[in-house]
Amino acid sequence: MSQEILKVENLCVKVLEKDILKGLDLTIGEGETHVIMGPNGAGKSTLGNTLMGKSEYEVTSGNVTFLGEDLLSMEVHERARKGLFMSFQNPIEVPGVRLSEFIRNSCEAMGNKMSLWNFKKAAAVQMKVLNMDPAYLDRELNVGFSGGEKKKAEILQLLMLKPRLAILDETDSGLDVDAVRTVSEGVKAYQEQVGGSLLIITHSTRILESLSVDKVHVVADGKIVAEGDRSLVDEINENGFEKYIRA
Amino acid sequence: MSEEKTFVEDINRSIYDVIDKENNATRLKEGLNEDIIRQISDEKDDPDWMREFRLKCLKLYNELQVPQWGPGIEGLDMDHISTYVRPKTDMKNTWDDVPEDIKNTFERLGIPEAERASLAGVGAQYDSELVYHNVMKEVEEQGVVYTDFESALKGEYSDMVREHFMKLLVPRDHKFNALHGAVWSGGSFVYVPKGVKVSIPLQSYFRLNAKGAGQFEHTLIIVDEGADLHFIEGCSAPKYNVANLHSGCVELFVSKNARLRYSTIENWSKNMYNLNSKRAIVEENARMEWVSGSFGSHTSYLYPSTILKGDNSTMEYTGITFAGEGQDLDTGMKVVHVGRNTSSVVNTKSIAKSGGVSTTRTSVQVMSGAKGAKSVVSCESLMVDNISRSDTIPVMDIRTDDADIGHEASIGSISDDAVFYLMSRGLSEEDARALIVSGFADNVSRELPMEYAAEMNNLIRLEMKGSIG
Amino acid sequence: MAENIMINSLVPPTWNRLKVNEAFVELPEKINMISQDEGVVPADDAGADAWNIETGCGDELSAYLNAQGIKPLTAAANSEELFVVKPAFTADSAQVLCFDATEGKTLNILTDLSSGDDVQGTGVFRILIRARENSVVNLTQILRPGKGLRLINDIGTQVSDKAKVNLVQVFTGGSDIYAGYRSELSGEDAFADCRIGLVRGENETLDMNYVMKHLAPRSKSEINVSGALSNGAKKTFRGTIDFVRGCAGAEGAENESILILDDTVINKTVPLILCTEENVAGSHGASIGKPAEEMLYYMMSRGIDRKRALEILERASLTAAAAHIENADALEYVMNIIDENREDD
């Protein structure tokens, strides 16, 4: 296995006094693409938010190592600066803050200070991949964006910030076929340009169609209950999660 | 229409409007001066501190100005309001002992029936004094004290009463508090001991029969640590062509971990000036719930207020006001967040109709130490015609960064589309409009005891009759 | 002798102890009329009555200005080209400008209310606008008085059939500001829109009174306030939507979103809805307090630390309002000033 990027050991997480993750283990190597699947309520999104450091997710036991360091002791922005990224399921609207201003501030926080000109040039390149009108840069962050536009804006951030590990939390949910294709083009571009690792959380398989996948994990009741290669995706497509829920 | 009998409301106003012949043993002269105050003290055999207190309040009353911000009260001539009217009976604890005419009035209002059906204790005040008081044995055995105020002032709990009396509603607050302090009479004292949960509500019913009189009952409720109580207050009076005045005070002390729910359905006659004060102080982890329905009176000033003093204390206020012809109802609520992690949830609905004026007045204050305060206020108003008036006057005063304050207000009318839709399903226009108004009031009805909810809907239906054209 | 006058009165008033019913300002015994800017001429005496338009600050201020002999000036804004007003405030000075937007015309006006730190005293600035049928007035104001200048900014508008008045105000730091605004929507389908952005600190007072008077059918109004307060700032916002009988089909909305960044501020919000007409839709929404944790989490997940995120949100309070500036020149002017204040650019 290539260099280890993320190692999750026996992770137990409570949300609002309710146990959601009950001892989850996961290891992701450099450049690998992992998929987490599972029925609704299995704890998939909890995993993403816990790794990113959302405050109401209380880690009751377990360890997470990211690039050799203890991830759980870091603040949210430190995790991001270290190279962790999460694409949000429902990115929040921030009135008054333009998309360009936001991404530029992020790049700057990551140590990549650009002039406005260079920034716009770099952004235009990536927006082309995503079939996005550069005019979006002047719009207020996520304000009035459609579901598809929000997801594209998330992937644009992924391409601009170039993280070491990107968590895509249900990035394909609620999108039509064309939008899924565009988003997955963007994800592919990340794999190719950056060579970073991916953790794709999904309950459908559409986004995976054009992506290379190294490993698939099935989560049910807060634990990983099955693991396999890409063929597991096809199996789930056919039979659903039935047998994992029962098990 | 057959005479429908109800607990506090009825759809047949004639039940309220029956005027008993005044058969009083004592009716003090109209107006207000030291002699009259002393006479009240004599009549009631007040302890010395109370005698002094009343006189001090009279002095304040004469100094303070009437409020400059609310509905006009020019129609209220204090020189011609009789402040103390004593019915010709002492307090009884069985209805059979209550004089026939007074008993009949309460029978018509359905109070004894309600007591049998769904209440743990009842107090019934007629003019200035309680004429009936009774508490279920089981509740009494739990140590719950529920008595008329005069007995409380002299009995076993006199120290507790003295310690709390007009400490929340201080006479200096405004002119009518001062008036109340000077001439108060009747009302109830409730004490629920530590950890006692009273599972059935207690109720006080206030009936003002005498013409041109004032009713100034005092309600003091202390819910001790971890205890739980639901208290219901109902009011009514027959209609005279002379102004009557109601200026009661309600002081509520909710101790640590306790809960108090205070429900009021007020249906005073439409010559009543209802200048009422209610305040609760809520300690750590305790909860105060207000349910307030204002239907009657000529003019109302009514804003139950809550001080969230203890950390993690919470309050919920649900209120509805229905202002019809000739009514000017200024209602709302106040809350002050003092402790940490306090929360308030407020829902008000107001309906103005047939030239009525409804004002919803609220204030939310968050002090600078009240970290983690949350407040959600929603005020909705419905205009049923274009000869009425509906105003919403909220104030928010926020002084901490760690607060989450939300406020929503809206005003609208009955949607023609909705009326059309219901009519296409066979309802008459009148019924359709009544149904929509009931729907508007639905979240308040849900908070009421079932019998009251049914009555509120009946009342709305009745008020909406003939509202077309 | 200085005169203590009452401005920004709340009608109807509420509980006195909340201290929101009005503001009192002490005005100087003598105030000077600010010399005319280019393109500005005195209103003819014959027309002076025609400028009898009520304002947000109210009658006592009008009486004061009259007594001081402050004459209204009419501005010859005749084209769509941006008309920039930058009154030269000296100690205790005042200016009243009147704009008459004739039928079908569009006026673009920008007022930059600022002063050097050496100017000490009170500045009164008043704008009266008559928007005739089908006209559009885009008024942009940037309010950034220097430390020594207490500013009173007062607006009165009359909006006729199908006319529109768009106001964008950006309040940045400086000193105490009293702001009044009143729009009389007297024409059918008249529209008044207010977008306000404010960032206040340094123990500054900002006392506001905004009134939308709906007199005509289908008239529309909107008030949107976004702001951030810190460092002892005191802000009172009064916003009144008044639906007068006969304004059937009118719509009015107020919205306020205020970030409170520390425990030293006092934020008062008083959003009135008054109504004597049945067929109207009025609404008010307010959200006051700390920034939503969700928002901070999102920003931090992109590597932006909490302090910087708060700075971005503070600035966003201004740009959210500025985003509604229709005229490109005015937008650029305002954005340059907002960016000037950004420490690290």
XYZ file of C-alpha atoms in Angstrom, chain B residues 69 173 303 333-334 361-363 365 368 371 383-413 433, chain C residues 10 12-18 20 242-243 245 260-290:
86
model
C -48.552 54.806 25.070
C -44.181 49.970 38.235
C -48.811 41.610 28.781
C -45.991 39.687 26.382
C -42.614 40.609 27.790
C -47.135 44.559 21.841
C -44.103 42.523 22.796
C -40.656 42.989 24.214
C -34.727 41.735 26.369
C -25.386 41.057 28.523
C -25.040 33.786 27.254
C -57.595 41.373 9.051
C -61.126 40.212 8.421
C -62.472 43.475 6.979
C -61.230 46.961 6.209
C -62.879 48.889 8.984
C -60.763 47.361 11.743
C -57.219 48.012 12.865
C -54.389 45.670 13.640
C -50.976 46.844 14.843
C -47.879 44.891 15.770
C -45.365 46.662 18.000
C -42.434 44.482 18.970
C -39.186 45.551 20.600
C -36.030 43.505 20.849
C -33.172 44.681 23.015
C -30.198 42.369 22.687
C -26.954 42.844 24.588
C -24.974 39.666 24.246
C -23.046 38.179 21.367
C -23.943 34.652 22.302
C -27.623 34.867 21.474
C -29.862 33.470 18.851
C -32.852 35.718 18.380
C -35.479 35.235 15.749
C -38.568 37.291 15.170
C -41.289 36.981 12.591
C -44.402 39.013 12.180
C -46.932 38.975 9.435
C -50.269 40.442 8.595
C -52.681 39.175 6.034
C -56.271 38.643 5.142
C -64.488 32.183 6.374
C -42.003 55.984 17.035
C -47.429 54.780 18.006
C -45.057 54.649 20.968
C -44.478 51.703 23.260
C -43.188 51.139 26.809
C -41.105 54.128 27.880
C -38.630 52.101 29.881
C -37.309 50.457 26.705
C -37.000 53.458 21.904
C -48.041 51.525 7.756
C -50.909 50.199 5.658
C -57.094 52.157 4.590
C -23.382 40.820 17.497
C -19.698 40.259 17.900
C -19.178 40.937 21.603
C -20.976 41.623 24.874
C -20.527 45.367 24.930
C -23.104 46.271 22.316
C -26.739 47.270 22.623
C -28.904 46.296 19.702
C -32.507 47.435 19.655
C -34.898 46.479 16.918
C -38.413 47.861 16.705
C -40.237 46.658 13.600
C -43.810 47.939 13.522
C -46.565 46.813 11.228
C -49.652 49.025 11.355
C -52.733 48.125 9.419
C -56.185 49.450 8.680
C -56.669 47.775 5.316
C -57.827 44.237 4.818
C -56.209 43.119 1.628
C -52.502 43.577 2.336
C -49.468 41.445 3.028
C -46.976 42.663 5.587
C -44.116 40.783 7.115
C -41.124 41.249 9.310
C -38.251 38.965 10.052
C -35.261 39.484 12.285
C -32.333 37.381 13.209
C -29.985 38.799 15.783
C -27.017 37.353 17.545
C -23.902 35.420 16.826
